């Protein structure tokens, strides 16, 4: 049953159909499906396929935009359920989150933000195309424990190093820890640029953030 649902979710993203994507998300909540599974096995699978078809020239930028819109509508429906399932009252730490300058990909970063909020972190989301100085200003003004930097393009990954250098120059580290992520980012890259941690996905981001603020135990 879930497999059919996941396939339909995947297809709704490939078709760039936000109404279908949202309706399937509602159905999954009704059926008691784990929203994270719905995202990973359903919608992200669709985005991966769209990306592959974009690479081979079978799909174009407007198709990617529609696919992203469908994904975002589904996530908006699933978000309250994710929060409900992982409700925490105590604030574990403050996180400033954003996608680097020159990069407008936000879906992965938003998922990380949703998961961190749902797991007790206060998240200050700066959005996309964020210059290093905004990370610095906000980290200082909110008293951030962690700065999370997302990059989705191989050409924008260096923006993560720029943010780290700016935080260093402002004297905010090592008090503020830096977490990096995004599909082209690797652990080796994160070590190279002097980040405090790298996580492959939103669940990993929560586990690592807990570690960085010194909270024991798993998510
Ligand atoms: C949707 C999409 C778009 C949308 C974005 C809309 C939006 N609102 O976000 C639009 C249409 C705008 C777009 C534009 C472009 N895109 Co695009 N896009 C995609 C697509 C299809 C999906 C990306 C996505 O959201 N994935 C799903 C999320 C959930 O995964 P994720 O981002 O990896 O995030 C997870 C982890 O990485 C991690 N994570 C993410 N951030 C962080 C941060 C921290 C701190 C941590 C710890 C973890 C973490 O956790 C997340 C959840 O598990 C990918 C293809 C693909 N296969 O992924 C191409 C893709 C990323 N795009 C690509 C390209 C080339 C472009 C354009 C340059 C195209 C063009 N010619 O204009 C532009 C760039 C615009 C810009 N300046 O940024 C290439 C990138 C190639 C590369 N390696 O550099 C890809 C791979 C497509 C391809 N196969 O060629 N794109």
mmCIF file of C-alpha atoms and ligand atoms in Angstrom:
data_model
loop_
_atom_site.group_PDB
_atom_site.id
_atom_site.type_symbol
_atom_site.label_atom_id
_atom_site.label_comp_id
_atom_site.label_asym_id
_atom_site.label_seq_id
_atom_site.Cartn_x
_atom_site.Cartn_y
_atom_site.Cartn_z
ATOM 1 C CA UNK A 1 0.000 0.000 0.000
ATOM 2 C CA UNK A 2 2.689 2.487 1.029
ATOM 3 C CA UNK A 3 4.744 1.555 -2.013
ATOM 4 C CA UNK A 4 1.929 2.599 -4.310
ATOM 5 C CA UNK A 5 1.553 5.785 -2.334
ATOM 6 C CA UNK A 6 5.294 6.527 -2.544
ATOM 7 C CA UNK A 7 5.213 5.905 -6.290
ATOM 8 C CA UNK A 8 2.280 8.282 -6.688
ATOM 9 C CA UNK A 9 4.137 10.914 -4.619
ATOM 10 C CA UNK A 10 7.219 10.460 -6.796
ATOM 11 C CA UNK A 11 5.085 10.832 -9.928
ATOM 12 C CA UNK A 12 3.342 13.975 -8.629
ATOM 13 C CA UNK A 13 6.757 15.651 -8.379
ATOM 14 C CA UNK A 14 7.835 14.430 -11.818
ATOM 15 C CA UNK A 15 4.527 15.763 -13.206
ATOM 16 C CA UNK A 16 5.044 19.058 -11.343
ATOM 17 C CA UNK A 17 1.543 18.768 -9.882
ATOM 18 C CA UNK A 18 1.348 20.570 -6.507
ATOM 19 C CA UNK A 19 -2.339 19.717 -5.944
ATOM 20 C CA UNK A 20 -1.717 16.001 -6.375
ATOM 21 C CA UNK A 21 1.423 16.210 -4.212
ATOM 22 C CA UNK A 22 -0.507 17.936 -1.404
ATOM 23 C CA UNK A 23 -3.455 15.539 -1.629
ATOM 24 C CA UNK A 24 -1.117 12.531 -1.380
ATOM 25 C CA UNK A 25 0.616 14.104 1.617
ATOM 26 C CA UNK A 26 -2.768 14.450 3.330
ATOM 27 C CA UNK A 27 -3.596 10.868 2.494
ATOM 28 C CA UNK A 28 -0.289 9.671 3.975
ATOM 29 C CA UNK A 29 -1.006 11.459 7.263
ATOM 30 C CA UNK A 30 -4.446 9.898 7.302
ATOM 31 C CA UNK A 31 -2.883 6.451 6.683
ATOM 32 C CA UNK A 32 -0.325 6.960 9.478
ATOM 33 C CA UNK A 33 2.714 6.936 7.166
ATOM 34 C CA UNK A 34 5.901 8.395 8.669
ATOM 35 C CA UNK A 35 6.252 11.852 7.042
ATOM 36 C CA UNK A 36 10.014 11.453 6.758
ATOM 37 C CA UNK A 37 9.543 8.242 4.802
ATOM 38 C CA UNK A 38 6.997 9.981 2.597
ATOM 39 C CA UNK A 39 9.550 12.705 1.871
ATOM 40 C CA UNK A 40 12.505 10.393 1.288
ATOM 41 C CA UNK A 41 10.875 7.481 -0.522
ATOM 42 C CA UNK A 42 8.217 9.518 -2.309
ATOM 43 C CA UNK A 43 8.885 13.147 -3.074
ATOM 44 C CA UNK A 44 12.710 13.216 -3.004
ATOM 45 C CA UNK A 45 12.723 10.168 -5.297
ATOM 46 C CA UNK A 46 10.699 12.291 -7.723
ATOM 47 C CA UNK A 47 13.120 15.204 -7.462
ATOM 48 C CA UNK A 48 16.054 12.854 -8.058
ATOM 49 C CA UNK A 49 14.397 11.597 -11.228
ATOM 50 C CA UNK A 50 13.684 15.150 -12.383
ATOM 51 C CA UNK A 51 17.350 16.034 -11.779
ATOM 52 C CA UNK A 52 18.459 13.021 -13.822
ATOM 53 C CA UNK A 53 16.144 13.971 -16.696
ATOM 54 C CA UNK A 54 17.397 17.551 -16.499
ATOM 55 C CA UNK A 55 20.979 16.291 -16.867
ATOM 56 C CA UNK A 56 20.105 14.340 -19.995
ATOM 57 C CA UNK A 57 18.150 17.223 -21.523
ATOM 58 C CA UNK A 58 14.782 15.460 -21.259
ATOM 59 C CA UNK A 59 13.498 18.074 -18.809
ATOM 60 C CA UNK A 60 14.171 21.784 -18.543
ATOM 61 C CA UNK A 61 14.400 24.498 -15.916
ATOM 62 C CA UNK A 62 10.610 25.169 -15.813
ATOM 63 C CA UNK A 63 10.108 21.438 -15.132
ATOM 64 C CA UNK A 64 12.520 21.620 -12.194
ATOM 65 C CA UNK A 65 10.670 24.680 -10.901
ATOM 66 C CA UNK A 66 7.308 22.932 -11.072
ATOM 67 C CA UNK A 67 8.772 19.840 -9.423
ATOM 68 C CA UNK A 68 10.161 22.004 -6.613
ATOM 69 C CA UNK A 69 6.765 23.656 -6.156
ATOM 70 C CA UNK A 70 5.059 20.280 -5.879
ATOM 71 C CA UNK A 71 7.630 19.152 -3.302
ATOM 72 C CA UNK A 72 7.200 22.329 -1.277
ATOM 73 C CA UNK A 73 3.396 22.016 -1.175
ATOM 74 C CA UNK A 74 3.750 18.455 0.089
ATOM 75 C CA UNK A 75 6.282 19.468 2.747
ATOM 76 C CA UNK A 76 3.970 22.276 3.899
ATOM 77 C CA UNK A 77 1.246 19.683 4.481
ATOM 78 C CA UNK A 78 3.627 17.270 6.244
ATOM 79 C CA UNK A 79 5.431 19.841 8.411
ATOM 80 C CA UNK A 80 2.858 20.051 11.242
ATOM 81 C CA UNK A 81 2.816 16.251 11.437
ATOM 82 C CA UNK A 82 6.624 16.109 11.654
ATOM 83 C CA UNK A 83 6.544 18.702 14.410
ATOM 84 C CA UNK A 84 3.772 16.859 16.240
ATOM 85 C CA UNK A 85 5.744 13.603 16.164
ATOM 86 C CA UNK A 86 8.946 15.106 17.542
ATOM 87 C CA UNK A 87 7.649 17.782 19.862
ATOM 88 C CA UNK A 88 10.207 19.220 22.288
ATOM 89 C CA UNK A 89 9.574 22.050 24.694
ATOM 90 C CA UNK A 90 13.051 22.858 25.946
ATOM 91 C CA UNK A 91 15.220 24.954 23.585
ATOM 92 C CA UNK A 92 18.391 22.956 22.949
ATOM 93 C CA UNK A 93 20.219 25.675 21.064
ATOM 94 C CA UNK A 94 19.977 28.466 18.501
ATOM 95 C CA UNK A 95 20.748 27.738 14.875
ATOM 96 C CA UNK A 96 21.234 30.233 12.062
ATOM 97 C CA UNK A 97 20.573 28.524 8.753
ATOM 98 C CA UNK A 98 20.898 29.606 5.147
ATOM 99 C CA UNK A 99 21.882 28.707 1.597
ATOM 100 C CA UNK A 100 25.115 30.318 0.404
ATOM 101 C CA UNK A 101 25.383 33.330 -1.855
ATOM 102 C CA UNK A 102 24.670 32.599 -5.516
ATOM 103 C CA UNK A 103 22.594 29.513 -4.716
ATOM 104 C CA UNK A 104 18.794 29.522 -4.624
ATOM 105 C CA UNK A 105 18.166 25.863 -3.748
ATOM 106 C CA UNK A 106 16.156 25.749 -0.537
ATOM 107 C CA UNK A 107 14.268 22.458 -0.282
ATOM 108 C CA UNK A 108 16.998 20.521 1.520
ATOM 109 C CA UNK A 109 17.842 23.477 3.756
ATOM 110 C CA UNK A 110 14.157 23.876 4.634
ATOM 111 C CA UNK A 111 13.898 20.202 5.585
ATOM 112 C CA UNK A 112 16.914 20.602 7.854
ATOM 113 C CA UNK A 113 15.258 23.662 9.443
ATOM 114 C CA UNK A 114 11.954 21.864 9.962
ATOM 115 C CA UNK A 115 13.663 18.868 11.566
ATOM 116 C CA UNK A 116 15.815 21.033 13.829
ATOM 117 C CA UNK A 117 12.786 23.063 14.984
ATOM 118 C CA UNK A 118 10.752 19.928 15.529
ATOM 119 C CA UNK A 119 13.582 18.575 17.684
ATOM 120 C CA UNK A 120 13.914 21.521 20.005
ATOM 121 C CA UNK A 121 16.229 23.979 18.253
ATOM 122 C CA UNK A 122 15.362 27.640 17.723
ATOM 123 C CA UNK A 123 15.966 28.141 14.007
ATOM 124 C CA UNK A 124 16.674 31.476 12.336
ATOM 125 C CA UNK A 125 16.307 30.786 8.628
ATOM 126 C CA UNK A 126 17.971 33.426 6.450
ATOM 127 C CA UNK A 127 16.662 31.931 3.210
ATOM 128 C CA UNK A 128 18.707 31.558 0.043
ATOM 129 C CA UNK A 129 21.497 33.492 -1.678
ATOM 130 C CA UNK A 130 22.805 34.649 1.695
ATOM 131 C CA UNK A 131 26.079 36.625 1.766
ATOM 132 C CA UNK A 132 28.637 35.759 4.491
ATOM 133 C CA UNK A 133 28.078 39.019 6.357
ATOM 134 C CA UNK A 134 24.404 38.192 6.969
ATOM 135 C CA UNK A 135 25.375 34.874 8.544
ATOM 136 C CA UNK A 136 27.811 36.783 10.769
ATOM 137 C CA UNK A 137 25.383 39.586 11.733
ATOM 138 C CA UNK A 138 22.584 37.179 12.575
ATOM 139 C CA UNK A 139 24.828 34.737 14.434
ATOM 140 C CA UNK A 140 25.987 37.640 16.579
ATOM 141 C CA UNK A 141 22.567 39.230 17.122
ATOM 142 C CA UNK A 142 20.719 36.041 18.089
ATOM 143 C CA UNK A 143 23.633 34.525 20.040
ATOM 144 C CA UNK A 144 23.819 31.473 17.791
ATOM 145 C CA UNK A 145 25.254 28.174 18.991
ATOM 146 C CA UNK A 146 25.375 26.785 15.459
ATOM 147 C CA UNK A 147 25.524 28.179 11.942
ATOM 148 C CA UNK A 148 24.217 25.763 9.313
ATOM 149 C CA UNK A 149 25.313 26.424 5.754
ATOM 150 C CA UNK A 150 23.698 24.736 2.775
ATOM 151 C CA UNK A 151 25.117 24.587 -0.776
ATOM 152 C CA UNK A 152 23.517 22.617 -3.623
ATOM 153 C CA UNK A 153 25.835 23.484 -6.531
ATOM 154 C CA UNK A 154 29.441 22.434 -6.988
ATOM 155 C CA UNK A 155 30.074 26.041 -8.041
ATOM 156 C CA UNK A 156 28.679 27.514 -4.790
ATOM 157 C CA UNK A 157 30.303 25.157 -2.287
ATOM 158 C CA UNK A 158 33.195 27.579 -1.851
ATOM 159 C CA UNK A 159 30.626 29.956 -0.351
ATOM 160 C CA UNK A 160 30.680 27.748 2.741
ATOM 161 C CA UNK A 161 34.382 28.473 3.190
ATOM 162 C CA UNK A 162 33.659 32.203 2.771
ATOM 163 C CA UNK A 163 31.121 32.079 5.602
ATOM 164 C CA UNK A 164 33.547 30.207 7.870
ATOM 165 C CA UNK A 165 36.289 32.761 7.148
ATOM 166 C CA UNK A 166 33.872 35.608 7.895
ATOM 167 C CA UNK A 167 32.839 34.004 11.200
ATOM 168 C CA UNK A 168 36.515 33.521 12.078
ATOM 169 C CA UNK A 169 37.351 37.121 11.155
ATOM 170 C CA UNK A 170 34.476 38.370 13.326
ATOM 171 C CA UNK A 171 35.905 36.388 16.272
ATOM 172 C CA UNK A 172 32.739 34.329 16.656
ATOM 173 C CA UNK A 173 34.445 30.952 16.547
ATOM 174 C CA UNK A 174 35.036 28.552 18.204
ATOM 175 C CA UNK A 175 32.028 29.667 20.301
ATOM 176 C CA UNK A 176 29.777 29.290 17.280
ATOM 177 C CA UNK A 177 29.942 25.844 15.659
ATOM 178 C CA UNK A 178 29.586 25.424 11.908
ATOM 179 C CA UNK A 179 27.598 22.675 10.274
ATOM 180 C CA UNK A 180 27.728 22.220 6.500
ATOM 181 C CA UNK A 181 25.608 20.181 4.101
ATOM 182 C CA UNK A 182 24.054 19.875 0.670
ATOM 183 C CA UNK A 183 24.377 17.108 -1.916
ATOM 184 C CA UNK A 184 27.788 18.036 -3.401
ATOM 185 C CA UNK A 185 29.313 18.528 0.066
ATOM 186 C CA UNK A 186 31.451 15.732 1.537
ATOM 187 C CA UNK A 187 33.019 15.044 4.897
ATOM 188 C CA UNK A 188 36.472 15.635 3.356
ATOM 189 C CA UNK A 189 35.347 19.054 2.095
ATOM 190 C CA UNK A 190 33.932 19.968 5.492
ATOM 191 C CA UNK A 191 37.255 19.076 7.136
ATOM 192 C CA UNK A 192 39.200 20.998 4.483
ATOM 193 C CA UNK A 193 37.297 24.208 5.099
ATOM 194 C CA UNK A 194 37.411 23.851 8.884
ATOM 195 C CA UNK A 195 33.725 23.188 9.572
ATOM 196 C CA UNK A 196 32.796 21.571 12.891
ATOM 197 C CA UNK A 197 30.567 19.001 11.270
ATOM 198 C CA UNK A 198 28.938 17.615 8.151
ATOM 199 C CA UNK A 199 25.668 15.723 7.855
ATOM 200 C CA UNK A 200 24.279 13.979 4.822
ATOM 201 C CA UNK A 201 20.620 14.579 5.592
ATOM 202 C CA UNK A 202 18.164 16.304 7.911
ATOM 203 C CA UNK A 203 18.156 13.505 10.501
ATOM 204 C CA UNK A 204 21.950 13.545 10.574
ATOM 205 C CA UNK A 205 21.819 17.324 10.999
ATOM 206 C CA UNK A 206 19.704 16.931 14.150
ATOM 207 C CA UNK A 207 21.986 14.249 15.627
ATOM 208 C CA UNK A 208 25.090 16.328 14.938
ATOM 209 C CA UNK A 209 23.539 19.540 16.260
ATOM 210 C CA UNK A 210 22.649 17.763 19.495
ATOM 211 C CA UNK A 211 26.261 16.613 19.765
ATOM 212 C CA UNK A 212 27.585 20.101 19.043
ATOM 213 C CA UNK A 213 25.509 21.647 21.837
ATOM 214 C CA UNK A 214 26.428 18.786 24.166
ATOM 215 C CA UNK A 215 23.073 17.015 24.437
ATOM 216 C CA UNK A 216 23.531 13.290 24.964
ATOM 217 C CA UNK A 217 21.553 10.530 23.267
ATOM 218 C CA UNK A 218 20.062 9.922 19.862
ATOM 219 C CA UNK A 219 17.207 11.737 18.122
HETATM 220 C C1 LIG B 1 14.619 21.612 -7.445
HETATM 221 C C2 LIG B 1 15.904 21.963 -8.149
HETATM 222 C C3 LIG B 1 16.058 23.279 -8.575
HETATM 223 C C4 LIG B 1 15.055 24.385 -8.271
HETATM 224 C C5 LIG B 1 15.261 24.857 -6.810
HETATM 225 C C6 LIG B 1 13.957 25.372 -6.223
HETATM 226 C C7 LIG B 1 13.995 25.569 -4.746
HETATM 227 N N1 LIG B 1 13.054 26.393 -4.308
HETATM 228 O O1 LIG B 1 14.810 25.026 -3.993
HETATM 229 C C8 LIG B 1 15.419 25.457 -9.353
HETATM 230 C C9 LIG B 1 14.557 25.231 -10.554
HETATM 231 C C10 LIG B 1 15.305 26.906 -8.918
HETATM 232 C C11 LIG B 1 16.860 25.053 -9.680
HETATM 233 C C12 LIG B 1 17.748 25.908 -10.301
HETATM 234 C C13 LIG B 1 19.025 25.519 -10.733
HETATM 235 N N2 LIG B 1 19.555 24.283 -10.661
HETATM 236 CO CO1 LIG B 1 18.740 22.838 -9.640
HETATM 237 N N3 LIG B 1 18.009 21.234 -9.022
HETATM 238 C C14 LIG B 1 16.905 20.981 -8.395
HETATM 239 C C15 LIG B 1 16.799 19.453 -8.114
HETATM 240 C C16 LIG B 1 15.834 18.857 -9.134
HETATM 241 C C17 LIG B 1 16.377 19.053 -6.716
HETATM 242 C C18 LIG B 1 17.203 19.657 -5.557
HETATM 243 C C19 LIG B 1 16.550 19.278 -4.257
HETATM 244 O O2 LIG B 1 15.793 20.057 -3.694
HETATM 245 N N4 LIG B 1 16.774 18.034 -3.766
HETATM 246 C C20 LIG B 1 16.057 17.458 -2.630
HETATM 247 C C21 LIG B 1 16.673 17.871 -1.292
HETATM 248 C C22 LIG B 1 15.846 17.270 -0.154
HETATM 249 O O3 LIG B 1 17.968 17.344 -1.234
HETATM 250 P P1 LIG B 1 19.252 18.217 -0.821
HETATM 251 O O4 LIG B 1 19.125 19.592 -1.347
HETATM 252 O O5 LIG B 1 20.458 17.437 -1.199
HETATM 253 O O6 LIG B 1 19.164 18.331 0.764
HETATM 254 C C23 LIG B 1 19.410 17.243 1.672
HETATM 255 C C24 LIG B 1 20.909 17.084 2.045
HETATM 256 O O7 LIG B 1 21.791 17.534 1.043
HETATM 257 C C25 LIG B 1 21.055 17.763 3.360
HETATM 258 N N5 LIG B 1 21.322 19.201 3.437
HETATM 259 C C26 LIG B 1 20.949 20.192 2.603
HETATM 260 N N6 LIG B 1 21.327 21.385 3.096
HETATM 261 C C27 LIG B 1 21.939 21.155 4.267
HETATM 262 C C28 LIG B 1 22.517 22.026 5.189
HETATM 263 C C29 LIG B 1 23.105 21.525 6.334
HETATM 264 C C30 LIG B 1 23.710 22.467 7.333
HETATM 265 C C31 LIG B 1 23.134 20.113 6.550
HETATM 266 C C32 LIG B 1 23.811 19.572 7.757
HETATM 267 C C33 LIG B 1 22.544 19.236 5.633
HETATM 268 C C34 LIG B 1 21.951 19.771 4.498
HETATM 269 O O8 LIG B 1 19.810 17.525 3.986
HETATM 270 C C35 LIG B 1 18.769 17.640 2.997
HETATM 271 C C36 LIG B 1 17.613 16.777 3.428
HETATM 272 O O9 LIG B 1 17.959 15.410 3.512
HETATM 273 C C37 LIG B 1 18.298 19.010 -8.333
HETATM 274 C C38 LIG B 1 18.469 17.572 -8.858
HETATM 275 C C39 LIG B 1 18.705 16.538 -7.770
HETATM 276 N N7 LIG B 1 18.930 15.343 -8.194
HETATM 277 O O10 LIG B 1 18.756 16.797 -6.602
HETATM 278 C C40 LIG B 1 18.799 20.060 -9.340
HETATM 279 C C41 LIG B 1 20.270 20.444 -9.334
HETATM 280 C C42 LIG B 1 20.775 20.604 -7.904
HETATM 281 N N8 LIG B 1 20.254 21.741 -9.997
HETATM 282 C C43 LIG B 1 21.274 21.918 -10.787
HETATM 283 C C44 LIG B 1 21.499 23.076 -11.582
HETATM 284 C C45 LIG B 1 22.647 22.993 -12.569
HETATM 285 C C46 LIG B 1 20.684 24.212 -11.458
HETATM 286 C C47 LIG B 1 20.825 25.527 -12.224
HETATM 287 C C48 LIG B 1 22.277 26.040 -12.369
HETATM 288 C C49 LIG B 1 20.153 25.342 -13.603
HETATM 289 C C50 LIG B 1 20.283 26.505 -14.571
HETATM 290 N N9 LIG B 1 20.873 26.217 -15.698
HETATM 291 O O11 LIG B 1 19.888 27.603 -14.289
HETATM 292 C C51 LIG B 1 19.964 26.484 -11.391
HETATM 293 C C52 LIG B 1 20.812 27.191 -10.312
HETATM 294 C C53 LIG B 1 20.131 28.350 -9.707
HETATM 295 C C54 LIG B 1 20.942 28.875 -8.543
HETATM 296 N N10 LIG B 1 21.670 29.958 -8.748
HETATM 297 O O12 LIG B 1 20.919 28.303 -7.462
HETATM 298 C C55 LIG B 1 22.212 20.717 -10.772
HETATM 299 C C56 LIG B 1 23.473 20.973 -9.929
HETATM 300 C C57 LIG B 1 24.722 20.386 -10.527
HETATM 301 C C58 LIG B 1 25.878 20.609 -9.601
HETATM 302 N N11 LIG B 1 26.307 19.544 -8.947
HETATM 303 O O13 LIG B 1 26.368 21.675 -9.439
HETATM 304 C C59 LIG B 1 21.258 19.587 -10.245
HETATM 305 C C60 LIG B 1 21.975 18.451 -9.472
HETATM 306 C C61 LIG B 1 20.510 19.013 -11.481
HETATM 307 C C62 LIG B 1 21.406 18.216 -12.410
HETATM 308 N N12 LIG B 1 21.337 16.903 -12.347
HETATM 309 O O14 LIG B 1 22.150 18.787 -13.174
HETATM 310 N N13 LIG B 1 17.110 23.774 -9.317
#
